[in-house]
Short mmCIF file of C-alpha atoms in Angstrom, two decimals:
data_model
loop_
_atom_site.label_atom_id
_atom_site.label_comp_id
_atom_site.label_asym_id
_atom_site.label_seq_id
_atom_site.Cartn_x
_atom_site.Cartn_y
_atom_site.Cartn_z
CA MET A 16 53.59 -1.44 -9.41
CA THR A 17 50.33 -3.17 -8.61
CA ASP A 18 48.77 -2.75 -5.18
CA ILE A 19 46.70 -5.66 -3.77
CA THR A 20 44.50 -5.45 -0.66
CA TYR A 21 42.98 -8.48 1.03
CA ILE A 22 40.04 -7.68 3.33
CA ILE A 23 38.93 -9.91 6.22
CA VAL A 24 35.13 -10.29 6.21
CA GLU A 25 32.36 -12.44 7.68
CA HIS A 26 31.34 -14.96 5.04
CA ASP A 27 29.11 -18.02 4.78
CA GLY A 28 28.78 -18.59 8.53
CA GLY A 29 32.46 -17.95 9.25
CA TRP A 30 35.29 -15.71 8.10
CA ALA A 31 37.14 -15.26 4.82
CA TYR A 32 39.51 -12.93 3.10
CA LYS A 33 38.38 -11.14 -0.02
CA LEU A 34 40.23 -9.70 -3.01
CA GLY A 35 37.95 -7.55 -5.13
CA ASP A 36 34.74 -9.56 -5.52
CA VAL A 37 36.40 -12.95 -4.89
CA PHE A 38 36.20 -14.71 -1.52
CA SER A 39 38.62 -17.26 -0.14
CA GLU A 40 37.40 -20.46 1.43
CA THR A 41 35.49 -19.98 4.68
CA PHE A 42 37.46 -20.27 7.92
CA ALA A 43 35.92 -21.16 11.28
CA SER A 44 37.51 -18.20 13.06
CA HIS A 45 38.48 -14.61 12.38
CA ASP A 46 42.07 -15.34 13.46
CA ALA A 47 42.37 -18.24 11.00
CA ALA A 48 41.16 -16.07 8.11
CA LEU A 49 43.51 -13.27 9.12
CA ALA A 50 46.50 -15.63 9.32
CA ALA A 51 45.64 -17.10 5.91
CA ALA A 52 45.34 -13.65 4.33
CA GLN A 53 48.69 -12.59 5.82
CA ARG A 54 50.31 -15.77 4.46
CA VAL A 55 48.84 -15.22 0.98
CA ALA A 56 49.88 -11.56 0.99
CA ALA A 57 53.46 -12.53 1.88
CA GLU A 58 53.55 -15.21 -0.84
CA GLN A 59 52.45 -12.64 -3.44
CA GLN A 60 55.65 -10.70 -2.82
CA VAL A 61 58.04 -13.61 -3.44
CA ALA A 62 59.84 -13.32 -6.76
CA GLY A 63 59.63 -16.22 -9.15
CA GLU A 64 60.70 -17.11 -12.65
CA THR A 65 59.77 -15.22 -15.79
CA THR A 66 57.26 -17.47 -17.55
CA GLY A 67 54.43 -17.52 -20.04
CA ILE A 68 50.89 -17.43 -18.67
CA THR A 69 47.48 -18.04 -20.22
CA TYR A 70 44.31 -16.61 -18.72
CA GLU A 71 40.71 -15.78 -19.57
CA ASP A 72 39.80 -12.09 -19.40
CA ALA A 73 36.48 -10.57 -18.24
CA ARG A 74 35.05 -10.83 -21.79
CA GLY A 75 35.81 -14.54 -22.05
CA GLN A 76 38.81 -14.09 -24.37
CA TRP A 77 41.91 -16.19 -23.74
CA ARG A 78 45.14 -14.20 -23.46
CA GLU A 79 48.80 -15.16 -23.44
CA GLU A 80 51.45 -12.99 -21.79
CA ILE A 81 54.92 -13.15 -20.36
CA ALA A 82 54.89 -12.65 -16.58
CA GLN A 83 58.10 -11.14 -15.25
CA GLY A 84 59.17 -13.10 -12.17
CA ASP A 85 60.48 -10.01 -10.40
CA ASP A 86 57.38 -7.83 -11.03
CA ARG A 87 55.68 -8.38 -7.66
CA PRO A 88 52.77 -6.39 -6.20
CA THR A 89 52.63 -4.45 -2.97
CA THR A 90 50.20 -6.25 -0.66
CA HIS A 91 48.06 -5.20 2.31
CA VAL A 92 45.66 -6.98 4.67
CA VAL A 93 42.75 -4.93 6.06
CA ASP A 94 40.83 -6.27 9.02
CA SER A 95 37.17 -5.24 8.85
CA GLN A 96 36.64 -6.02 12.54
#
């Protein structure tokens, strides 16, 4: 199972949550960024429908896969403060 960790960080004059090298939008307060990260982490765990997905990989190649609706990650939120 995949493990996802969102990290709360200062960003662009405010606060954001970060997954890997990708930042969310900037929030005015730490608490707002934390609440948003917790909401996103919870949504990641909700099962959905099995469906086809298309995405671009790191080398710029387009890929097609079947995403299992019940294959959900384990999520965490880490507060850097």
